[in-house]
Coordinates of C-alpha atoms in Angstrom, one line a residue:
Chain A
X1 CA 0.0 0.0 0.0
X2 CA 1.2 3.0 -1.0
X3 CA 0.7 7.0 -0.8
X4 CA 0.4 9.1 -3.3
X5 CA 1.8 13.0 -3.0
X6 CA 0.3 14.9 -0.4
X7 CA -1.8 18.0 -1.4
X8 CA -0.7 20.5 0.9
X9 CA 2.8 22.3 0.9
X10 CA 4.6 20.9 3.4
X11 CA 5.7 23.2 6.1
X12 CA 9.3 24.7 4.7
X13 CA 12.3 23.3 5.6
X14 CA 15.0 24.3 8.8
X15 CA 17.3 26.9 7.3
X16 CA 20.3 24.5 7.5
X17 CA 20.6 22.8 3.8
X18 CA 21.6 19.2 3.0
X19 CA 24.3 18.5 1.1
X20 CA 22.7 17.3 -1.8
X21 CA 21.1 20.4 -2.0
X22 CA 24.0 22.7 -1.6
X23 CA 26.0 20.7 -4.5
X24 CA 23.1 20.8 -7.2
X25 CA 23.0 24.7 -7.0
X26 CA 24.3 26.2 -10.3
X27 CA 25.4 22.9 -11.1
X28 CA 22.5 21.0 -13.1
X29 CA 19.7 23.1 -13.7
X30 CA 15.9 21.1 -13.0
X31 CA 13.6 22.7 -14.7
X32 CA 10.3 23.6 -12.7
X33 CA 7.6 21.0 -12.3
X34 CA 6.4 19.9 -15.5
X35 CA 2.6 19.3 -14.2
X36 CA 0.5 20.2 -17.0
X37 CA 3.0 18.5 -19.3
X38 CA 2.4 14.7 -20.5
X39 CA 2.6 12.3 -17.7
X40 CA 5.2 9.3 -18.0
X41 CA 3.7 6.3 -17.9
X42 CA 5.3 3.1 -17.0
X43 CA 3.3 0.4 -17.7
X44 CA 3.6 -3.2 -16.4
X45 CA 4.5 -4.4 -19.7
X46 CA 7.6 -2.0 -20.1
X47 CA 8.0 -2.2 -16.2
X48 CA 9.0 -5.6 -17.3
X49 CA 11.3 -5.3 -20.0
X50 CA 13.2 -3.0 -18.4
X51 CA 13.8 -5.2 -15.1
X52 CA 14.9 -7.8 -17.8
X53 CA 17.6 -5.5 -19.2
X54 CA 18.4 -4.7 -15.5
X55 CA 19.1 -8.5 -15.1
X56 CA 20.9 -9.2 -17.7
X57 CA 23.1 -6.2 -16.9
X58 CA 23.8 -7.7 -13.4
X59 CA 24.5 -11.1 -14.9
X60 CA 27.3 -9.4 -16.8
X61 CA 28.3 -7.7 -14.1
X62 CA 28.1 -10.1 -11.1
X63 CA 26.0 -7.8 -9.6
X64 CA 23.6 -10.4 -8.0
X65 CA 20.3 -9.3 -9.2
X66 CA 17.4 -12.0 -10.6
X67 CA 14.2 -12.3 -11.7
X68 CA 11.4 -14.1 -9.7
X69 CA 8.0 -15.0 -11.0
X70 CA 5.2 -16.0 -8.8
X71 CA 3.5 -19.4 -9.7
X72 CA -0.1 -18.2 -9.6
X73 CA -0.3 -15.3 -11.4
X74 CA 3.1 -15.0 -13.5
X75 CA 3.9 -11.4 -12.2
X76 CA 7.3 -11.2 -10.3
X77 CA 9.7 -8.8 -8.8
X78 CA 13.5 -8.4 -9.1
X79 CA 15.3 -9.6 -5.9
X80 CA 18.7 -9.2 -4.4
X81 CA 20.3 -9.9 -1.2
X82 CA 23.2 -8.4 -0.1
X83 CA 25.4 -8.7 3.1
X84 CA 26.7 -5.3 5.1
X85 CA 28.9 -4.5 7.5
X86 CA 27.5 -2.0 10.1
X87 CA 30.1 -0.4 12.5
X88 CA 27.8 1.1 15.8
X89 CA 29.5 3.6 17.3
X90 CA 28.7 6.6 19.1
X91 CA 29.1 9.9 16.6
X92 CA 30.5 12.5 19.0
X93 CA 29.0 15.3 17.1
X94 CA 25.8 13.7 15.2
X95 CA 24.0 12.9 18.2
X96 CA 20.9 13.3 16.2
X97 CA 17.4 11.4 17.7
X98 CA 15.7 9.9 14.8
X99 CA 13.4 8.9 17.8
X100 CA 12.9 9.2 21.1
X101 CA 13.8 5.5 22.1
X102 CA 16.8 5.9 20.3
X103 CA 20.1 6.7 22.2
X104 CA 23.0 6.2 19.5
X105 CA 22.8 7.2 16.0
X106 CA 23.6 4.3 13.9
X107 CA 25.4 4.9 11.0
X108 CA 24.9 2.4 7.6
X109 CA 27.9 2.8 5.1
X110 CA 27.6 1.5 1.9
X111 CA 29.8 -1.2 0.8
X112 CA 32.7 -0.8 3.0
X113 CA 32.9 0.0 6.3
X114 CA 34.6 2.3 8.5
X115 CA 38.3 2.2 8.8
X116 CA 38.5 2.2 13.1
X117 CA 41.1 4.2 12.9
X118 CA 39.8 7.1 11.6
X119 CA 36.9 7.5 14.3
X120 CA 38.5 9.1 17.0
X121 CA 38.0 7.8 20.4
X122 CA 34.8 5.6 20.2
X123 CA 34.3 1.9 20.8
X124 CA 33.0 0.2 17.9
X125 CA 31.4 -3.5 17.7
X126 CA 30.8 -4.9 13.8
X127 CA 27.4 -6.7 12.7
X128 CA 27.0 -8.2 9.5
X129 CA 23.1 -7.6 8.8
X130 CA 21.5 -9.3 5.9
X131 CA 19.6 -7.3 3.2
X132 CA 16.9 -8.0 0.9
X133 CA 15.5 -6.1 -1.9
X134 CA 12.8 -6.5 -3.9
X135 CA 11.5 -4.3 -6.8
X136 CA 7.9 -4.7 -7.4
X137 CA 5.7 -3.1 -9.6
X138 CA 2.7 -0.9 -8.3
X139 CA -0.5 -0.9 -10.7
X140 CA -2.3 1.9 -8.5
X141 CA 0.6 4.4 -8.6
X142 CA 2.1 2.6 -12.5
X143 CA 5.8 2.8 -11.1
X144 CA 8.1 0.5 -9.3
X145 CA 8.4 0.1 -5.7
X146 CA 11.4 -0.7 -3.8
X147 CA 10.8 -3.6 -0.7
X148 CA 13.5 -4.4 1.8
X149 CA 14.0 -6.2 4.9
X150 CA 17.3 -6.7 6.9
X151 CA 18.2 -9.0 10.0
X152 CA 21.2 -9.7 11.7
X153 CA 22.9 -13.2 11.4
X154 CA 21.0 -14.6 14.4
X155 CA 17.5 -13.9 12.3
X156 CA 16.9 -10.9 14.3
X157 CA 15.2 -8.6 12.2
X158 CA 15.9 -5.0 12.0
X159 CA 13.2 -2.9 13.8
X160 CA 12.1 0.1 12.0
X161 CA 13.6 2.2 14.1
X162 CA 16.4 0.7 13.3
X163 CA 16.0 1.2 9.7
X164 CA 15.1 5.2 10.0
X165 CA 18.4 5.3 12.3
X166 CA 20.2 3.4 9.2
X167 CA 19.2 6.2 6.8
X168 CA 22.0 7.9 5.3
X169 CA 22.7 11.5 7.1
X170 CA 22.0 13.0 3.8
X171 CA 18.1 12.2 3.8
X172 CA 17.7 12.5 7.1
X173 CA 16.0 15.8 7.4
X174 CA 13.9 14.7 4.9
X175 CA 13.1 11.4 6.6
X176 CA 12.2 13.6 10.2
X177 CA 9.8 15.9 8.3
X178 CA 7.8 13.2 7.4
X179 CA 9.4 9.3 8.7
X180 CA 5.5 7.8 7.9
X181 CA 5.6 9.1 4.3
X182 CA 9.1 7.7 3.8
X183 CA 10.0 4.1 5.2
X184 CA 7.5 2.2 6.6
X185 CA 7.1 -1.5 7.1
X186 CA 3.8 -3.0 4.8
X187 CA 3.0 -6.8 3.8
X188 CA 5.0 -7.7 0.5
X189 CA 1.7 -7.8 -2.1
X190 CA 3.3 -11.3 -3.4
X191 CA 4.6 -13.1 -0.4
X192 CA 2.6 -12.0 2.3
X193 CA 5.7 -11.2 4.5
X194 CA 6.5 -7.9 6.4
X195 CA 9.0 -5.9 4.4
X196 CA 10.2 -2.3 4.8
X197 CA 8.7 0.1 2.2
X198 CA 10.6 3.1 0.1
X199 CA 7.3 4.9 -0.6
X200 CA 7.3 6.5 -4.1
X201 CA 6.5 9.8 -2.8
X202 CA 7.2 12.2 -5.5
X203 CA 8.7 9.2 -8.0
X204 CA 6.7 10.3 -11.0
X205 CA 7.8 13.8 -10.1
X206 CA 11.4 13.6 -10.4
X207 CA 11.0 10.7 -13.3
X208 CA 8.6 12.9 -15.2
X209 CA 10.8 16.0 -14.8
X210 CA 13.8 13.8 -16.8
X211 CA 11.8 12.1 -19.1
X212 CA 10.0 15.1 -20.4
X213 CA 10.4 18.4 -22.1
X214 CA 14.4 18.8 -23.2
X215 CA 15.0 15.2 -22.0
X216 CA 12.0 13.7 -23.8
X217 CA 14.5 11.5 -25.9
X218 CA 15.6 10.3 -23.2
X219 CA 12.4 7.6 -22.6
X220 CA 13.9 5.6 -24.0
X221 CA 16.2 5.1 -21.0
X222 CA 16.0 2.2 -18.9
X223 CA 13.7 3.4 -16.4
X224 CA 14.5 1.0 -13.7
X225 CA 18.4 2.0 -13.6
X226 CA 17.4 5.9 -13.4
X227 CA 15.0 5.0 -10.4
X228 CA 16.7 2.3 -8.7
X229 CA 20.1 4.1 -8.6
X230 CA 18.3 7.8 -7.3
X231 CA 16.0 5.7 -4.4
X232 CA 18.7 2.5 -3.9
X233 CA 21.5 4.7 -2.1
X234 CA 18.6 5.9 0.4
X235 CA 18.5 2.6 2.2
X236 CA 21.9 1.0 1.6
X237 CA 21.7 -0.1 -2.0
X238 CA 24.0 1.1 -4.7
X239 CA 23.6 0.7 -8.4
X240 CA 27.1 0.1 -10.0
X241 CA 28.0 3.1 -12.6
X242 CA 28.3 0.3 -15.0
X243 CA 24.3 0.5 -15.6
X244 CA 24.6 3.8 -17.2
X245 CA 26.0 1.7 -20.5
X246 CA 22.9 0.1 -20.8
X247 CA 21.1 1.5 -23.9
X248 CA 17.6 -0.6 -23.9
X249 CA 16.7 -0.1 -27.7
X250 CA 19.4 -1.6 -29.0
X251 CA 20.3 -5.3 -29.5
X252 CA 22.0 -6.6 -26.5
X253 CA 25.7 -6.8 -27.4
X254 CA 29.1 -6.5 -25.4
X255 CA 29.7 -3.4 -26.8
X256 CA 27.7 -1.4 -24.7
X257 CA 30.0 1.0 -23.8
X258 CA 30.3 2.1 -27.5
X259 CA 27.0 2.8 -28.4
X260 CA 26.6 5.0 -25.2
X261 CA 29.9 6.7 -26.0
X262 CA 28.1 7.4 -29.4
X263 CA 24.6 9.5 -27.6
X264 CA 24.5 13.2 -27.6
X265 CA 25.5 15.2 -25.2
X266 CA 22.1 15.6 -23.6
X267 CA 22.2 11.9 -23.0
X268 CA 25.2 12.2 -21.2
X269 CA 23.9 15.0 -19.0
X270 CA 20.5 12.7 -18.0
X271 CA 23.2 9.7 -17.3
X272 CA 24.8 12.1 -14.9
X273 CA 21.9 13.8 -13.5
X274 CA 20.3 10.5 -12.6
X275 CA 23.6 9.5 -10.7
X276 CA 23.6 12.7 -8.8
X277 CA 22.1 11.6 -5.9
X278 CA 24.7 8.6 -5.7
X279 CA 28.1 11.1 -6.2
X280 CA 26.1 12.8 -3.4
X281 CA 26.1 9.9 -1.0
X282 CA 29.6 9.1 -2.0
X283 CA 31.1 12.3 -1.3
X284 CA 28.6 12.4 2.2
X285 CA 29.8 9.1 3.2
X286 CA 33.7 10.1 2.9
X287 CA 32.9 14.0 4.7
X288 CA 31.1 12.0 7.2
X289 CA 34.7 10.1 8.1
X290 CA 35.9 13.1 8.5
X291 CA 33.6 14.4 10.7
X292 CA 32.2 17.6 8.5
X293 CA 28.7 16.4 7.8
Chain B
X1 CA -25.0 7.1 -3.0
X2 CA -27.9 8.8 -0.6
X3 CA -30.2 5.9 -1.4
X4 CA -27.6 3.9 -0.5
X5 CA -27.4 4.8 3.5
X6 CA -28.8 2.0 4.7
X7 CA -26.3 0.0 3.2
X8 CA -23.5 2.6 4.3
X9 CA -25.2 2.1 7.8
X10 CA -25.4 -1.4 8.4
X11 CA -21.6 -1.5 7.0
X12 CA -20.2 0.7 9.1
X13 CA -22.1 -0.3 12.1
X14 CA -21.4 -4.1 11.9
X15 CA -20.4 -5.6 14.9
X16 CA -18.9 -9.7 15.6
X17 CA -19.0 -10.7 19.2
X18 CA -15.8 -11.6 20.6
X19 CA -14.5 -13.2 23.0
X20 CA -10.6 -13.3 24.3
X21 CA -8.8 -15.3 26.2
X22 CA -5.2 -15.2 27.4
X23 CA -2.7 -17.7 25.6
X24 CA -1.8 -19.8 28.4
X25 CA 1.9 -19.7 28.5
X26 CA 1.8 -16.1 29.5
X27 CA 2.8 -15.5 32.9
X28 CA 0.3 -14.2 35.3
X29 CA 0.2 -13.3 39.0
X30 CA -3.6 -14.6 39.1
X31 CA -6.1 -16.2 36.9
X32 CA -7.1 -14.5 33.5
X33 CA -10.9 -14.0 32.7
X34 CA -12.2 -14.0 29.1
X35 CA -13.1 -10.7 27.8
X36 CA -16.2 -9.7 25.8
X37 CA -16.3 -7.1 23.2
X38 CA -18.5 -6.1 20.0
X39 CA -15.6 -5.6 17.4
X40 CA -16.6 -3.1 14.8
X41 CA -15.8 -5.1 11.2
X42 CA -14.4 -2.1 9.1
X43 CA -12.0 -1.1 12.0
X44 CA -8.5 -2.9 13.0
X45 CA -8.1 -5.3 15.8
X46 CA -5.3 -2.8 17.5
X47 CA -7.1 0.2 17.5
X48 CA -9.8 -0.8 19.3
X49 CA -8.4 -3.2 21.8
X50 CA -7.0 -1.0 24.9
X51 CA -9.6 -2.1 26.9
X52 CA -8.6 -5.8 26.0
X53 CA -5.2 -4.9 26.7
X54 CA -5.7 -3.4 29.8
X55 CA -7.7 -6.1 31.1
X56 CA -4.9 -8.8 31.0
X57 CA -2.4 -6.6 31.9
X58 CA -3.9 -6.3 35.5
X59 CA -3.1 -9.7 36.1
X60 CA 0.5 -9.4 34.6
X61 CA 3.7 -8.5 35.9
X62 CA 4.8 -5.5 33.5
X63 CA 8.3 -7.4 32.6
X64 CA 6.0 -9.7 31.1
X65 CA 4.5 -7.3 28.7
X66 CA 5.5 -6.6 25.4
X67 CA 4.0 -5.8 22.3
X68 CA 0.4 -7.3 21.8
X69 CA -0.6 -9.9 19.7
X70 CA -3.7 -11.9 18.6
X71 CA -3.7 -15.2 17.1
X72 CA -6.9 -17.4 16.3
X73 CA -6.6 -21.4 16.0
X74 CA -2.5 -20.8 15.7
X75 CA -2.6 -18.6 12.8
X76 CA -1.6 -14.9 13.6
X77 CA -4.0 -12.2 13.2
X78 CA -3.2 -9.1 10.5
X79 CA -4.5 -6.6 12.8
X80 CA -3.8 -4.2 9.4
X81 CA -6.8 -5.9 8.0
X82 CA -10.2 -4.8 8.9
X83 CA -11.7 -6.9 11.5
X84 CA -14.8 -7.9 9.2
X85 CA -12.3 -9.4 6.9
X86 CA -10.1 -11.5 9.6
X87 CA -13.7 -12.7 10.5
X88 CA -14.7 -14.0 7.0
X89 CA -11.5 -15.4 6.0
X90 CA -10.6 -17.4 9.0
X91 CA -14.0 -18.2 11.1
X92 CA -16.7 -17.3 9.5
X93 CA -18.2 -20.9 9.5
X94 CA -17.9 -21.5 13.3
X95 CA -20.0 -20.4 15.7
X96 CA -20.1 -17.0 17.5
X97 CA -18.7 -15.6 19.9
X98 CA -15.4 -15.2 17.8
X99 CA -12.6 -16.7 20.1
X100 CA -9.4 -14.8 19.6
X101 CA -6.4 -15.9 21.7
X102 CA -4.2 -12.5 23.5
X103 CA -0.4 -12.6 23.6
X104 CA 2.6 -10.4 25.0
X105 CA 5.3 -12.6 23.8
X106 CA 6.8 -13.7 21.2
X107 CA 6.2 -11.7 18.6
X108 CA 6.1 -13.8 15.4
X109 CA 8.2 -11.3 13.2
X110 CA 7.7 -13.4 9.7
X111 CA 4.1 -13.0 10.1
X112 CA 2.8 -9.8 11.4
X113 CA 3.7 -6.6 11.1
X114 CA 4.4 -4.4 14.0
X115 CA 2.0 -1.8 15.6
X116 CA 3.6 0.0 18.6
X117 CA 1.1 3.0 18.5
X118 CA -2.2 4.2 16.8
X119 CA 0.4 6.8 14.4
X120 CA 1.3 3.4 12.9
X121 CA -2.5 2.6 12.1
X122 CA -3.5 6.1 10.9
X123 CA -0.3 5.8 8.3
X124 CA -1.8 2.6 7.0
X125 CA -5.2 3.5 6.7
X126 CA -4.8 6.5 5.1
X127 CA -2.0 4.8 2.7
X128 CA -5.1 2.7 1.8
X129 CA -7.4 5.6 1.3
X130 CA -5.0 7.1 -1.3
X131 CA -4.2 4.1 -3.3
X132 CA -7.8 3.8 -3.5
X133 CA -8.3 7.3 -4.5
X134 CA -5.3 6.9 -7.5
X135 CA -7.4 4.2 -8.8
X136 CA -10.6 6.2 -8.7
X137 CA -9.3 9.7 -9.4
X138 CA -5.7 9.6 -10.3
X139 CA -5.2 11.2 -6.8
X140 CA -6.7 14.5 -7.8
X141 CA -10.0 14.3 -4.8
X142 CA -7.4 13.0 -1.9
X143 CA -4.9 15.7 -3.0
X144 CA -7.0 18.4 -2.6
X145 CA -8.0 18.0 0.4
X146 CA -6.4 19.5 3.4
X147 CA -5.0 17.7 5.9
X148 CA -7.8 18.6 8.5
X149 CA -9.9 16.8 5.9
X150 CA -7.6 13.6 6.1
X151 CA -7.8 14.0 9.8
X152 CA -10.9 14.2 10.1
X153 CA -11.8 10.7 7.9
X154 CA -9.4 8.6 10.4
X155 CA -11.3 10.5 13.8
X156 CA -14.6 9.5 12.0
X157 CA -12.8 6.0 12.1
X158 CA -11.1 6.1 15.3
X159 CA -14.4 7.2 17.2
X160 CA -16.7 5.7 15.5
X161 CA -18.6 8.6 14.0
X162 CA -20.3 7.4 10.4
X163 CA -21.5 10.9 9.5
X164 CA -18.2 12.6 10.3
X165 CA -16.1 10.3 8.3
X166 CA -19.0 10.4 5.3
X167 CA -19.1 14.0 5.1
X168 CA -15.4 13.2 3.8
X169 CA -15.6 10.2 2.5
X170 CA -18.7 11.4 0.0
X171 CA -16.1 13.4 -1.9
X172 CA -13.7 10.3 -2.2
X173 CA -17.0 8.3 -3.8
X174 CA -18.3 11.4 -6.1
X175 CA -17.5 10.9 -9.9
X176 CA -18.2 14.2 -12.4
X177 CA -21.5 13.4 -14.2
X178 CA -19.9 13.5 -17.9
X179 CA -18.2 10.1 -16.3
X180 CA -20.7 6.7 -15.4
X181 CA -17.6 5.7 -13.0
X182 CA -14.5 6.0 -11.3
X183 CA -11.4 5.5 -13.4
X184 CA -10.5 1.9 -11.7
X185 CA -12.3 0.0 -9.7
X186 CA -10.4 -0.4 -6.2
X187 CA -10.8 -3.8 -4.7
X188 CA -8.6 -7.1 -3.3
X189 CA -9.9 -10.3 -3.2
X190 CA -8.4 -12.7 -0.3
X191 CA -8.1 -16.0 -0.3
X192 CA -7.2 -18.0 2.5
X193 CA -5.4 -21.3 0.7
X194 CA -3.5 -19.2 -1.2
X195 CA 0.5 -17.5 -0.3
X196 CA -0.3 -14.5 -2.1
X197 CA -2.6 -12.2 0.4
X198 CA -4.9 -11.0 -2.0
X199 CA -5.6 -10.2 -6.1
X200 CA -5.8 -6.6 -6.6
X201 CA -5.7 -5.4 -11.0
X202 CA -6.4 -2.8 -12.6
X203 CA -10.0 -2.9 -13.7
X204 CA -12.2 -0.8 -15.3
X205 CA -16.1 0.3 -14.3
X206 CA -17.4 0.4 -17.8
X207 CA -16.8 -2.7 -20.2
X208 CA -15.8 -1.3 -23.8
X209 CA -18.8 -1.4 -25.5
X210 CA -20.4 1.1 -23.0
X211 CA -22.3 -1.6 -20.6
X212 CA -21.4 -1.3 -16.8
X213 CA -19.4 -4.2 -15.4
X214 CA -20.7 -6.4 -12.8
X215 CA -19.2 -7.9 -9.7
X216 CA -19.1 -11.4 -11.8
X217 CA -17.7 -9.8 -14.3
X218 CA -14.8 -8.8 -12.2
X219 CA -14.7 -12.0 -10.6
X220 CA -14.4 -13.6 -14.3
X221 CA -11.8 -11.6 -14.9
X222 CA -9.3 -11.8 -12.4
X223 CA -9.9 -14.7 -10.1
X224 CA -11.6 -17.7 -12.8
X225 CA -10.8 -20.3 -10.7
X226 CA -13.0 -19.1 -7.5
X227 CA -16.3 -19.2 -10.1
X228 CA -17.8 -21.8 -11.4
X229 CA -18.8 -21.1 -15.1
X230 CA -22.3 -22.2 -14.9
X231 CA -23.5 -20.4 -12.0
X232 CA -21.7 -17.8 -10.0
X233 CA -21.0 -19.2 -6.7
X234 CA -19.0 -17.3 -4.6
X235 CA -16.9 -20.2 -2.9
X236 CA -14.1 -18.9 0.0
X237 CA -13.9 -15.5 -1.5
X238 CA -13.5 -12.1 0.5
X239 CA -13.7 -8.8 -1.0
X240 CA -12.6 -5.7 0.5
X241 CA -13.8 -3.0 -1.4
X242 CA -12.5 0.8 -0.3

């Protein structure tokens, strides 16, 4: 179950920016909301295609994604599962409360963890959680929807407090404004199982705004690489540069790289635009080490 | 939909007599009585429990307590489905009162999701209410309301008010008159032999030729196997239709 975009202007933001926010000024211009403009549509057909680029992308790659189909109905869901590293320490100046019942701020880095070294001072235990991720298509809202869950070794699951505190620093101002409209825990549609939920708040917002107008030639993108690797990063999950080679209307051939060296510079702009968000969490992930975010 | 009231009444004010009982294992300092309540069928087990809750928690040490439950016959119950539907899908063929078992312990993660306070239910309702209203309207009625407006539809729940919550909900079921319909019709159809919770497809009021559809036409449609072709006979089906 899923919400759509709330009506009402939210209540502006505190004064103090993200970073995201203070690198995207004067560097890539977004155009202003295109409502009025065509919608993009992603239907369940193309919904599909796409995932079956996605896959055999990963194949190529190693990058562990598959394809499941459900036995009943013959709809299915990409799936991947992934092993982290968490490091729980006590940041001596992020002491931010996602919650009230929470007392440390847990910190998730993707892929590799913290070097001990370089945090000053602080005790640090290691877990190795478990994640799952599902990408499911939505009929109501016609766009994908990203499922997770996560447990430690043991089987423990993750609470979702534990999931909000996992958030990277980046999105968490965005996360406290409105944590129910973000991540919240719903039953898997196929398998009946509580997972974690990345609601598509505002997905056909930022998708329409790069699929339409000066970027309209760019539909023929794979849509599930420019969405996966803008929402994945938000919960843990990173979407290897390697995607961008992917060019969906041609015959599948080694040679990716070649026809993508051969778009037009627009092209190249949208394949950096939708990567943003991911150079973003980089760059916050290594300022973070060194205690400036 | 105003000659429709009565049927909008006797929905809303549907009651199943229950009947709970502590699961056994739980440690109490004295015996347990049953409780009896009137469970209203379109609300959710957790938000109108406290009084259950309360009950057994007199005769519990509070170290004991954790995060309520409710299971019937072993199964665990989805307290984020309405009440009415838990009813149908699991006991509707035994006889009443409905006997739900409590528990404090042992929450069975795989199964259930969690509910540590009524913010979590509000979120889930109303995450229901707009996917229904996407199907219906693309969005546009549920979006333009204000957020007293959504508040107001989840007191009307919460408290049990049918004519605060319709003088919302009206708007949600209002189509403009060039239109015989909503855009999609919004429905699930639960099973309880099957993995899958529930069926939920597109599908549209008004067949292509013009005629409107009926429920067995839907039924057709999407779920074959529960009809049988020569006569429709609804067989283990449960339709929740927001």
């Amino acid at each position: 179950m899923l919400e759509g975009t709330s009506g009402d202007h939210p209540v502006q933001p505190q004064p103090r920016q993200g970073h995201l926010e203070q690198m995207t000024q004067g560097r890539v211009q977004i155009p202003c909301s295109m409502a009025g403009e065509e919608d993009f549509v992603l239907e369940e057909k193309r919904f599909k295609q796409h995932c079956e680029e996605f896959v055999k992308h990963s194949q190529q790659i190693g990058d562990g994604w598959e394809w499941r189909t459900s036995k009943d109905l013959g709809d299915g869901y990409l799936s991947k599962t992934h092993f982290q590293v968490r490091n729980r320490h006590i940041a001596q100046d992020l002491r931010e409360k996602t919650n009230d019942n929470i007392e440390e701020t847990l910190l998730a880095h993707v892929e590799e963890s913290l070097d001990d070294s370089q945090v000053a001072g602080v005790c640090t235990t290691e877990e190795v959680i478990r994640y799952e991720y599902h990408v499911l298509y939505s009929s109501s809202y016609q766009v994908p929807v990203l499922y997770f869950r996560a447990c430690f070794l043991d089987g423990r699951p993750l609470t979702l407090e534990e999931i909000w505190g996992s958030v990277h620093a980046c999105y968490q101002d965005r996360l406290q404004e409105g944590p129910w409209d973000t991540i919240t825990q719903q039953e898997h549609p196929i398998l009946g199982q509580p997972f974690f939920v990345l609601h598509p708040c505002r997905t056909n917002e930022f998708i329409s705004t790069v699929l339409t107008g000066p970027w309209k030639h760019n539909r023929h993108k794979n849509y599930i690489i420019l969405w996966l690797s803008t929402v994945g990063p938000v919960v843990g999950l990173s979407v290897p540069l390697s995607y961008a080679k992917v060019a969906p209307e041609q015959n599948s051939s080694t040679d990716s790289a070649e026809s993508s060296s051969a778009s037009s510079l627009p092209g190249l702009t949208f394949q950096y635009f939708a990567y943003l968000p991911y150079f973003a969490m980089r760059i916050c992930a290594e300022r973070e080490v060194l205690g400036h975010c | 939909m105003t000659d429709d009231k009565d049927v909008l009444r006797d929905v809303w004010f549907g009651r199943i007599p229950t009947c709970f009982t502590l699961y056994q294992d739980e440690i109490t300092e004295r015996e347990a009585e049953p409780y009896y309540l009137l469970l209203p069928r379109i609300s959710y087990l957790t938000l109108v429990t406290d009084k259950v809750k309360k009950h057994f928690q007199k005769v519990m040490r509070q170290e004991e307590v954790s995060e309520i439950w409710f299971e019937y016959e072993g199964t665990p119950l989805k307290w984020h489905y309405p009440i009415g539907l838990l009813f149908d899908l699991h006991a509707s063929n035994t006889a009443l009162p409905w006997s739900i078992t409590v528990h404090f312990k042992n929450f069975p993660e795989k199964d259930l999701l969690h509910c540590h306070s009524k913010d979590v239910i509000e979120a889930h309702f109303m995450a229901c209410i707009k996917e229904a209203d996407a199907l219906k309207h693309k969005s546009q009625v549920i979006n333009e309301m204000q957020k007293k407006d959504h508040k107001q539809l989840w007191m009307g729940l919460q408290n049990d008010k049918f004519e605060q919550f319709w003088a919302i909900n009206r708007k949600l079921m209002e189509y403009p008159p060039e239109d015989n319909g909503f855009r999609y019709i919004p429905f699930r159809i639960y099973q309880a032999t099957t993995e899958r919770p529930f069926i939920q497809k597109l599908f549209r009021p008004i067949a292509s030729g013009g005629q409107l559809h009926t429920l067995g036409d839907l039924l057709k449609d999407v779920c074959p196997s529960a009809v049988a072709p020569e006569e429709m006979w609804l067989s283990n089906l449960r339709i929740d239709l927001r």
